Short mmCIF file of C-alpha atoms and ligand atoms in Angstrom, two decimals:
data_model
loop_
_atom_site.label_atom_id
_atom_site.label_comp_id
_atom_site.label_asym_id
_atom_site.label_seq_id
_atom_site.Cartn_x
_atom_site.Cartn_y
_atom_site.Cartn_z
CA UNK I 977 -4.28 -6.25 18.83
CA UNK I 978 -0.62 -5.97 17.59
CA UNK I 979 0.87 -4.95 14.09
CA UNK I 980 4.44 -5.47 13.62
CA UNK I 981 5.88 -2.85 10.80
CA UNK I 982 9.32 -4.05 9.16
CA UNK I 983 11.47 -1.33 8.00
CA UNK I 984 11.48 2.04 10.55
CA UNK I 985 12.55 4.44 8.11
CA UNK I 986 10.21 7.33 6.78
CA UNK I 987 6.72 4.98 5.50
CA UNK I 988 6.95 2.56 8.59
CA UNK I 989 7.47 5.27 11.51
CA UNK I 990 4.78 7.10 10.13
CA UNK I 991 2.36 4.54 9.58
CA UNK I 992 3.11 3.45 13.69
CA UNK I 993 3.01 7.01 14.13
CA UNK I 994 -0.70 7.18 12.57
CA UNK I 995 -1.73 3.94 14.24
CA UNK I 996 -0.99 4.70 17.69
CA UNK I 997 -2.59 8.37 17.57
CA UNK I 998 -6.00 6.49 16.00
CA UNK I 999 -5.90 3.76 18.62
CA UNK I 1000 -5.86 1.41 15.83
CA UNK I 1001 -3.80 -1.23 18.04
CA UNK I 1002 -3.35 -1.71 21.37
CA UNK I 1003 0.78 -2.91 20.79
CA UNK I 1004 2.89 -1.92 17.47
CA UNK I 1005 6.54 -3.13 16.77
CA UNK I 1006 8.67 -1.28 14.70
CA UNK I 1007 11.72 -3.42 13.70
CA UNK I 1008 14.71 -2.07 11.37
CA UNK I 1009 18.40 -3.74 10.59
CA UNK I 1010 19.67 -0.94 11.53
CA UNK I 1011 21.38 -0.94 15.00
CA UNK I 1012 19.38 1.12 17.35
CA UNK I 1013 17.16 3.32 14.49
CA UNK I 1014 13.44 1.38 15.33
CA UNK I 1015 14.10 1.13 18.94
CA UNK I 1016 14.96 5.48 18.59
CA UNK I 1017 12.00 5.77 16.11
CA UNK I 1018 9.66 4.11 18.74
CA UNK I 1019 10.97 6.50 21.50
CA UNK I 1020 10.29 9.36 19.90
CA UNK I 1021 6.71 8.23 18.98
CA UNK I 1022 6.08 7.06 22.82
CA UNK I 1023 7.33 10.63 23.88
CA UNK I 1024 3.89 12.00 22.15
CA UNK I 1025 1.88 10.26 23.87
CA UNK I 1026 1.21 11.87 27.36
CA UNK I 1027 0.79 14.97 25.18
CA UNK I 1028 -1.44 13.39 22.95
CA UNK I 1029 -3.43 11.46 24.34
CA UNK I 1030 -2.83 7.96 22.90
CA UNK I 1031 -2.47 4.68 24.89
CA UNK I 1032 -0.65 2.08 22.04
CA UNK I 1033 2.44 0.60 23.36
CA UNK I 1034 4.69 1.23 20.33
CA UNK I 1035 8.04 -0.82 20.62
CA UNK I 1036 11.68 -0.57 18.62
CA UNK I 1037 13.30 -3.98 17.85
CA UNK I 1038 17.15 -4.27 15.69
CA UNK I 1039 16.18 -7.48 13.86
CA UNK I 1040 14.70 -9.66 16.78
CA UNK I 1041 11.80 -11.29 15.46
CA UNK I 1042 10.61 -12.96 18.88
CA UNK I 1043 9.62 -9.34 19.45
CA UNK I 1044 7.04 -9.74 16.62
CA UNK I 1045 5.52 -12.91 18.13
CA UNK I 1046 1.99 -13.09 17.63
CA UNK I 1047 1.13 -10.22 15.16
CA UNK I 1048 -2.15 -10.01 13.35
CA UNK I 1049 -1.01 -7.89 10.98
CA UNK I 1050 2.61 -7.43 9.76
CA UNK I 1051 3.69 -4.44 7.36
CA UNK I 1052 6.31 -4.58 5.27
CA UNK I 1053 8.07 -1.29 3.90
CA UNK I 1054 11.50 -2.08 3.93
CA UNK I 1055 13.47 -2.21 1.26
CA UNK I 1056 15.75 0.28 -0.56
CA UNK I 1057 15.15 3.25 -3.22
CA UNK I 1058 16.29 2.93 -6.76
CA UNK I 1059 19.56 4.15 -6.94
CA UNK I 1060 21.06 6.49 -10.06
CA UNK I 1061 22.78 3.79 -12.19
CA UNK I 1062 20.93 1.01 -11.02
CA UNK I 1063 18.54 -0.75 -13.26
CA UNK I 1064 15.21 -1.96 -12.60
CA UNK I 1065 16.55 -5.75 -12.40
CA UNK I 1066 19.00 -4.52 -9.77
CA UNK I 1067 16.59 -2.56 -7.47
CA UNK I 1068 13.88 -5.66 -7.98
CA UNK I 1069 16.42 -8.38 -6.88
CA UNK I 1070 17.71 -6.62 -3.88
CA UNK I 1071 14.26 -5.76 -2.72
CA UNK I 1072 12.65 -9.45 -3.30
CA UNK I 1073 15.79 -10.77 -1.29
CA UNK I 1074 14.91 -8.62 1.56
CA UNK I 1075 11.12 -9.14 1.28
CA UNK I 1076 11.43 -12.62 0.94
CA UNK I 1077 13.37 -13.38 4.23
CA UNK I 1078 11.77 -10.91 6.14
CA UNK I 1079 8.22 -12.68 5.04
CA UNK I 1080 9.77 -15.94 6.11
CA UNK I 1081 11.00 -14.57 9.62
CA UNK I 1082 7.35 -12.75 10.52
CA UNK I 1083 5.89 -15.90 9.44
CA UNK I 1084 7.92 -17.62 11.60
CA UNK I 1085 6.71 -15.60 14.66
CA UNK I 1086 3.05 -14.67 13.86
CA UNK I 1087 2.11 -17.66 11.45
CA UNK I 1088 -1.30 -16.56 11.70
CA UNK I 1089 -1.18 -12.60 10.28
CA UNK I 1090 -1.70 -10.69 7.29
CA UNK I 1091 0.54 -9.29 5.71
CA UNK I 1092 0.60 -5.82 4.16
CA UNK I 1093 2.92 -5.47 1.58
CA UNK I 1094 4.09 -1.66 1.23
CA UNK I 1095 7.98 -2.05 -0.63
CA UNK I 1096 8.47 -1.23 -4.32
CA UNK I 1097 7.62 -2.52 -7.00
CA UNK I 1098 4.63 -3.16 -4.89
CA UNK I 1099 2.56 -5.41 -7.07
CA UNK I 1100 5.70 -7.07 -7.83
CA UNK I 1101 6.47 -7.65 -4.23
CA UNK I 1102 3.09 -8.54 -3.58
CA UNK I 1103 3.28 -11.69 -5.51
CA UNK I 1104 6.41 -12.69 -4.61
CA UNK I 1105 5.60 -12.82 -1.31
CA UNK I 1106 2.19 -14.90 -1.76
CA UNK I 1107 4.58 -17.59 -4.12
CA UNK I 1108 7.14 -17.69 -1.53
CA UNK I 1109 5.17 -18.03 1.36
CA UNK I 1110 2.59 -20.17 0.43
CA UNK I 1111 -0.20 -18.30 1.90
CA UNK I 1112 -3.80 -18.08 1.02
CA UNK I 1113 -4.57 -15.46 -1.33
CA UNK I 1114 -6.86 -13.67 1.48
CA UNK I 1115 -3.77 -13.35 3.77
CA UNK I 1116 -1.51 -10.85 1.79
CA UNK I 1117 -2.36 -7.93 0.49
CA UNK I 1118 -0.19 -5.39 -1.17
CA UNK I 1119 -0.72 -1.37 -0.64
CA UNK I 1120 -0.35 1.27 -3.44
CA UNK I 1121 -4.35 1.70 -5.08
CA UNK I 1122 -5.39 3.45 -1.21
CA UNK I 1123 -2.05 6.18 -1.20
CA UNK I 1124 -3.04 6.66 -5.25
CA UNK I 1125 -6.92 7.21 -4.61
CA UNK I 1126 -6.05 9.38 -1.81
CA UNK I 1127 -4.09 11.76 -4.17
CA UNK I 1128 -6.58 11.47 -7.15
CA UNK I 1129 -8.80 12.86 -4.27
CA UNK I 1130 -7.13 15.44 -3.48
CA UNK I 1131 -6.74 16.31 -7.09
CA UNK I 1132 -10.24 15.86 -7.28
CA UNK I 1133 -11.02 17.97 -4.19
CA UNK I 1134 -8.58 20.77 -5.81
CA UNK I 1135 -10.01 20.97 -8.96
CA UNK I 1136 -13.73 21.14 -7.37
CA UNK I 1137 -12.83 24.10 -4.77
CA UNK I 1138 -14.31 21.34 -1.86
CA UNK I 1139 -13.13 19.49 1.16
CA UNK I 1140 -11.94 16.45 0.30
CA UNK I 1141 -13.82 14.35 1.95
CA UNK I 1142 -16.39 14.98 -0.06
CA UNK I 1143 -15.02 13.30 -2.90
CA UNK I 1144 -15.61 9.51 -3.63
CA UNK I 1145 -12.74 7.99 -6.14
CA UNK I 1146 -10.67 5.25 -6.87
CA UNK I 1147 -7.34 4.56 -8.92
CA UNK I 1148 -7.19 0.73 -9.65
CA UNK I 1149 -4.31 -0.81 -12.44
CA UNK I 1150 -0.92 -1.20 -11.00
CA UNK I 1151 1.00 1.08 -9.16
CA UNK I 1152 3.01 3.04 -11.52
CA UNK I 1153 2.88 5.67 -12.83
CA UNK I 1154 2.15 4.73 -16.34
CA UNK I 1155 0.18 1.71 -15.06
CA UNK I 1156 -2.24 3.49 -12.56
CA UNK I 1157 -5.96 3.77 -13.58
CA UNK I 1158 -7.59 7.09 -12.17
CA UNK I 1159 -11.37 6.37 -12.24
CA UNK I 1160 -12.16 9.59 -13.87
CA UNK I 1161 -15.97 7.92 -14.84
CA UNK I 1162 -17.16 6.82 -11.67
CA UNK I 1163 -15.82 9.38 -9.09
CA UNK I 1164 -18.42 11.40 -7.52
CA UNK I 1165 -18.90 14.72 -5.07
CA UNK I 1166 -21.13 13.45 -2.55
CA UNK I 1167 -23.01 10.96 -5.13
CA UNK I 1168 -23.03 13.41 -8.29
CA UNK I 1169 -19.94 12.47 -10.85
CA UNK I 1170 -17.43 14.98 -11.30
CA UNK I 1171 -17.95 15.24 -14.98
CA UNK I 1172 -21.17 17.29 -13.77
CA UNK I 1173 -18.84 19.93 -12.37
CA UNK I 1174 -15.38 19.81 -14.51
CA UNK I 1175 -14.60 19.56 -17.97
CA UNK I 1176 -12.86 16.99 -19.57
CA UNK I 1177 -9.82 19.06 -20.08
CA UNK I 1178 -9.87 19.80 -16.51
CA UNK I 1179 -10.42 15.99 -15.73
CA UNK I 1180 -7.35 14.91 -17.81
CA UNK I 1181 -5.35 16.87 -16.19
CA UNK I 1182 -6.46 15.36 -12.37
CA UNK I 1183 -6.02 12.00 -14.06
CA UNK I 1184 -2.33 13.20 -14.71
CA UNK I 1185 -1.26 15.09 -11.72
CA UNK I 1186 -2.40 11.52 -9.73
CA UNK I 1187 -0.47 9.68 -12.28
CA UNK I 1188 2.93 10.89 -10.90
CA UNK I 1189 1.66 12.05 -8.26
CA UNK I 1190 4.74 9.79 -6.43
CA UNK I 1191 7.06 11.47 -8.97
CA UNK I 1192 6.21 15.09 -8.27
CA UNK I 1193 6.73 14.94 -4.40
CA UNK I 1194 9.65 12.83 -5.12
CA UNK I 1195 11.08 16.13 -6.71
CA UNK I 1196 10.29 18.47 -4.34
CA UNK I 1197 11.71 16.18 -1.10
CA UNK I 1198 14.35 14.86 -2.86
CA UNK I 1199 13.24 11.13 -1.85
CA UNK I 1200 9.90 9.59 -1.92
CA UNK I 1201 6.91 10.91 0.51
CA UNK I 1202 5.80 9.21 3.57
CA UNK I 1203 2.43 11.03 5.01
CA UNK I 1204 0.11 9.89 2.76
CA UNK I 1205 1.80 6.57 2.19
CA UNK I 1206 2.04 5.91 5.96
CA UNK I 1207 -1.16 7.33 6.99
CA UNK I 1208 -2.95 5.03 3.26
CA UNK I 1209 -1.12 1.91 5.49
CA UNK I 1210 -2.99 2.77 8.47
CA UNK I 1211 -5.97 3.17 7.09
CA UNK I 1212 -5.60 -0.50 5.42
CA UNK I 1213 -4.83 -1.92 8.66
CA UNK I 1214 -7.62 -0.15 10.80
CA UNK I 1215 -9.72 -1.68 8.15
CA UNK I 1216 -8.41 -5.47 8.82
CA UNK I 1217 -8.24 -4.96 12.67
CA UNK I 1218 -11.56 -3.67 12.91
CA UNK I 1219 -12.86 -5.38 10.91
CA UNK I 1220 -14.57 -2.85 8.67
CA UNK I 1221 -15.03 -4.03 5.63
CA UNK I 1222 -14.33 -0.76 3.49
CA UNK I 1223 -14.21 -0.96 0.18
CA UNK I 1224 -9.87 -0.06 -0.67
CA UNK I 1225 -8.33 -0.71 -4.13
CA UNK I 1226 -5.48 -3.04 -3.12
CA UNK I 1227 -3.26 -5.19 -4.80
CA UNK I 1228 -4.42 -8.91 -4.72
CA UNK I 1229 -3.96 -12.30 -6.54
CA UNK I 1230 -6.65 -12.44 -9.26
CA UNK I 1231 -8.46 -15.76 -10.21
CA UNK I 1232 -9.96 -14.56 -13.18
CA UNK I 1233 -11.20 -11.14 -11.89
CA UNK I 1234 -11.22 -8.40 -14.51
CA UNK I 1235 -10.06 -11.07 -17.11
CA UNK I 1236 -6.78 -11.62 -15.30
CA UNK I 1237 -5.10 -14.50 -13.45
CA UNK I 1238 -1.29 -14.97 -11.86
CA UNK I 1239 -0.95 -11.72 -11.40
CA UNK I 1240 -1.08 -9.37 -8.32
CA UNK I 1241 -2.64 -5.85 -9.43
CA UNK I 1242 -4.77 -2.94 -7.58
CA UNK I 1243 -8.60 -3.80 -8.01
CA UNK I 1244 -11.19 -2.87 -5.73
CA UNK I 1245 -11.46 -4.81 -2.54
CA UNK I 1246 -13.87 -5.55 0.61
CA UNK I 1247 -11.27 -5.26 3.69
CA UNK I 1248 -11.92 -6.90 7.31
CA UNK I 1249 -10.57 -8.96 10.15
CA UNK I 1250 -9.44 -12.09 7.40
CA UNK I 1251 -7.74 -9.93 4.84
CA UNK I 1252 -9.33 -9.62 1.88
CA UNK I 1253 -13.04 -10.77 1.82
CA UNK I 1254 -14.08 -9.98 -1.84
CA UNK I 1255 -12.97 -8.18 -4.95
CA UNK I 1256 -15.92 -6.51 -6.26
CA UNK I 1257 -15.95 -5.91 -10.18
CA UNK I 1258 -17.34 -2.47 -10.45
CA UNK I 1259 -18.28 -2.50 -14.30
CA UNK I 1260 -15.29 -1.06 -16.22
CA UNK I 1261 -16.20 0.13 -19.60
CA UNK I 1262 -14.72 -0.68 -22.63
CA UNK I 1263 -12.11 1.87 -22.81
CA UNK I 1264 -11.65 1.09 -19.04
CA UNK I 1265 -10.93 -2.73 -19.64
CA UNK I 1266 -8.34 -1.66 -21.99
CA UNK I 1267 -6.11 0.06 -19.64
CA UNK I 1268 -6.35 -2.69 -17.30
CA UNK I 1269 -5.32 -5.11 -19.86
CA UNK I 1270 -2.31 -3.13 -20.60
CA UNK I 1271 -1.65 -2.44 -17.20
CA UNK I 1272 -1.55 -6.21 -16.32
CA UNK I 1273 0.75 -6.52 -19.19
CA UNK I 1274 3.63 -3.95 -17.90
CA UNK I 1275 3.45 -5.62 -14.26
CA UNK I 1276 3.27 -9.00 -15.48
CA UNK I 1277 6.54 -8.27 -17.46
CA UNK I 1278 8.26 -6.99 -14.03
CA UNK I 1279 7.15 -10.07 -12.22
CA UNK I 1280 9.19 -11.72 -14.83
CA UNK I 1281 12.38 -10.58 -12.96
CA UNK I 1282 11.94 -12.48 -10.20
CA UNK I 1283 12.14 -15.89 -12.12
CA UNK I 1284 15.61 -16.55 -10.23
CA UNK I 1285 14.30 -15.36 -6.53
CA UNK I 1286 11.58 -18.17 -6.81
CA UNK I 1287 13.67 -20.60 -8.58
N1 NAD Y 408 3.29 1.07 -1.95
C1 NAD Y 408 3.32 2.39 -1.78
O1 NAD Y 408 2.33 3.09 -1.98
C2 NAD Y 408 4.61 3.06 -1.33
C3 NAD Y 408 4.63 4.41 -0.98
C4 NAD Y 408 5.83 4.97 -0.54
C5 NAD Y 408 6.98 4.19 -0.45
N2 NAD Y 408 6.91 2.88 -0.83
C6 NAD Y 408 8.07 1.98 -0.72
O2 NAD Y 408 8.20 1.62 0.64
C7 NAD Y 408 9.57 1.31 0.91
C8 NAD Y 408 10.04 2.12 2.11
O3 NAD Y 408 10.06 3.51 1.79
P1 NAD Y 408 10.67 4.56 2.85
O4 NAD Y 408 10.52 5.89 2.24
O5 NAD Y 408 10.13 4.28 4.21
O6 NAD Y 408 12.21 4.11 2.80
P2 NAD Y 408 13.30 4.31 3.97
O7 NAD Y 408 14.62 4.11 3.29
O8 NAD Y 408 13.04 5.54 4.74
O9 NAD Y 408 13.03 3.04 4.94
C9 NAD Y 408 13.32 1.72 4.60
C10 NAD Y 408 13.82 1.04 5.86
O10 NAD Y 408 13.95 -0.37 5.59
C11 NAD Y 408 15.04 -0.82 6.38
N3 NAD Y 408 15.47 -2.13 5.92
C12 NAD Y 408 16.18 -2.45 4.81
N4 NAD Y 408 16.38 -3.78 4.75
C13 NAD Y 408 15.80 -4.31 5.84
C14 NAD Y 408 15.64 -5.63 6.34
N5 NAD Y 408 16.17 -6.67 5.69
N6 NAD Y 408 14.98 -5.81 7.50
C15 NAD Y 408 14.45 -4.76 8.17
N7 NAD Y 408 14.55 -3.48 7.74
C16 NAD Y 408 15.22 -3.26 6.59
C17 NAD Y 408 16.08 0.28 6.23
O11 NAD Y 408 17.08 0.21 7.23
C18 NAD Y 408 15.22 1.53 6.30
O12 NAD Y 408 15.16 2.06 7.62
C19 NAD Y 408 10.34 1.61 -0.39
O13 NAD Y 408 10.48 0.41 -1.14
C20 NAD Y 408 9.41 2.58 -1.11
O14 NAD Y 408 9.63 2.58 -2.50
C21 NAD Y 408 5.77 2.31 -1.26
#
């Protein structure tokens, strides 16, 4: 199986990185604009793998698409950081350009894959890409909800004094960090929730740290992380390869689900080999419902800045 990832810099060469150590796919293609940088990236990660053990056949490409050819899943992450000065209209017209003609060239290749859409604003980019493309709602997918539930895990797991993988949690809502929705209520160590264990005060604060949880490791690296966020794309596409149906807050096209429509926003989704099989409406409560209204409200006004990319 063979996943192209667009955009070699720190989230794409990590996510190939993760893929080919798992065995996730047998072939990945790294492809970047700039001259030389994928095709150096994937050299590097090749190097590894006598010593580690892995057999994927990772490959570099500068901008040749008939490298992609045939992909069943293609990842896109590139795209460039907000710069100081620049204002959100800016940074959300320059990455919509890119996103848009790179969705157009994979497509071109690989008019059968899924796409995994990775670049900020994510939910933004998400639904730009199904508009301009065409393409069923199943068939693109955007990635933010499975990095921000790992982190509200490992909050979770902090605040508990316990492995995280012993923690069950999801953060649904857009991915912001004022438009994030940490599922304090319903997240559980190993089936019991967490209020059992932690007090409210405590839970707030978990709720928070998750909430710019981007932000924080932003100021400590001095750009934005890329473990998490390549290994939470991984983990998405081992889950459409393999066709494992887990249950991953992603970013999808609602039809009415959780009272929203034309709008591309993290909810909790069944995963496998055709993209997205189901969104499953996991009973928000009142206060619950509320956030997600007003969290559909602050992305819907950013997909408002892309009126003159689709027009
Ligand atoms: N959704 C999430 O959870 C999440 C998490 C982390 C980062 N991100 C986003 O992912 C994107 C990538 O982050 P990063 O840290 O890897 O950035 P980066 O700058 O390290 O890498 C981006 C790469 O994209 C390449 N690129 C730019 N335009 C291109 C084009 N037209 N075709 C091919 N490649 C092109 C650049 O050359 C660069 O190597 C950013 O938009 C970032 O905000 C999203």
């Amino acid at each position: 199986m063979k996943v192209t990832i667009v955009g070699a810099g720190n989230v794409g060469a990590t996510c190939a990185d993760v893929i080919a150590y798992r065995g996730i796919a047998s072939e990945v293609v790294l492809l970047d604009i700039k001259e030389g940088f994928a095709e150096g990236k994937a050299m590097d990660i090749m190097q590894c793998a006598t010593t580690t053990g892995f057999n994927t056949r990772v490959i570099g490409s500068t901008n040749d698409y008939t490298k992609t050819a045939n992909s069943d899943v293609v990842v896109i992450t590139s795209g460039i950081p907000r710069k100081p000065g620049m204002t959100r209209e800016e940074l959300i017209g320059i990455n919509a350009g890119i996103v848009k003609s790179v969705a157009d060239n994979v497509l071109r290749h690989s008019p059968e894959a899924i796409i995994v859409v990775v670049s900020n604003p994510m939910d933004t980019m998400t639904y730009l890409t199904l508009k301009a493309t065409g393409l069923p709602k199943h068939r693109v997918i955007g990635m933010g909800g499975a990095l921000d539930s790992s982190r509200f895990k490992y909050f979770l797991s902090q605040a508990l004094e316990k492995p995280g993988n012993d923690v069950q949690g999801m953060v649904i809502g857009g991915h912001g960090d004022k438009t994030m929705i940490p599922l304090t209520r319903i997240a559980s160590y190993n089936g019991s929730p967490v209020s059992q264990f932690l007090s409210q005060d405590v839970l707030d604060k978990v709720a928070a740290d998750t909430m710019v949880g981007g932000a924080t490791l932003t100021g400590l690296l001095g750009t934005s992380a890329w473990y998490a966020p390549g290994a939470s794309v991984a983990y998405l596409v081992d889950s459409i390869l393999n066709d494992q149906r887990k249950m991953i807050p992603c970013s999808v096209m609602l039809d009415g689900e959780y009272g929203q429509s034309d709008i591309c926003i993290g909810v909790p989704c069944i995963i496998g080999r055709k993209g997205l099989v189901e969104i499953v409406d996991v009973n928000l409560d009142d206060k619950e419902k509320d956030l997600f209204a007003k969290s559909a409200d602050a992305v819907r006004n950013m997909n408002a800045d892309l009126q003159s990319v689709l027009a």
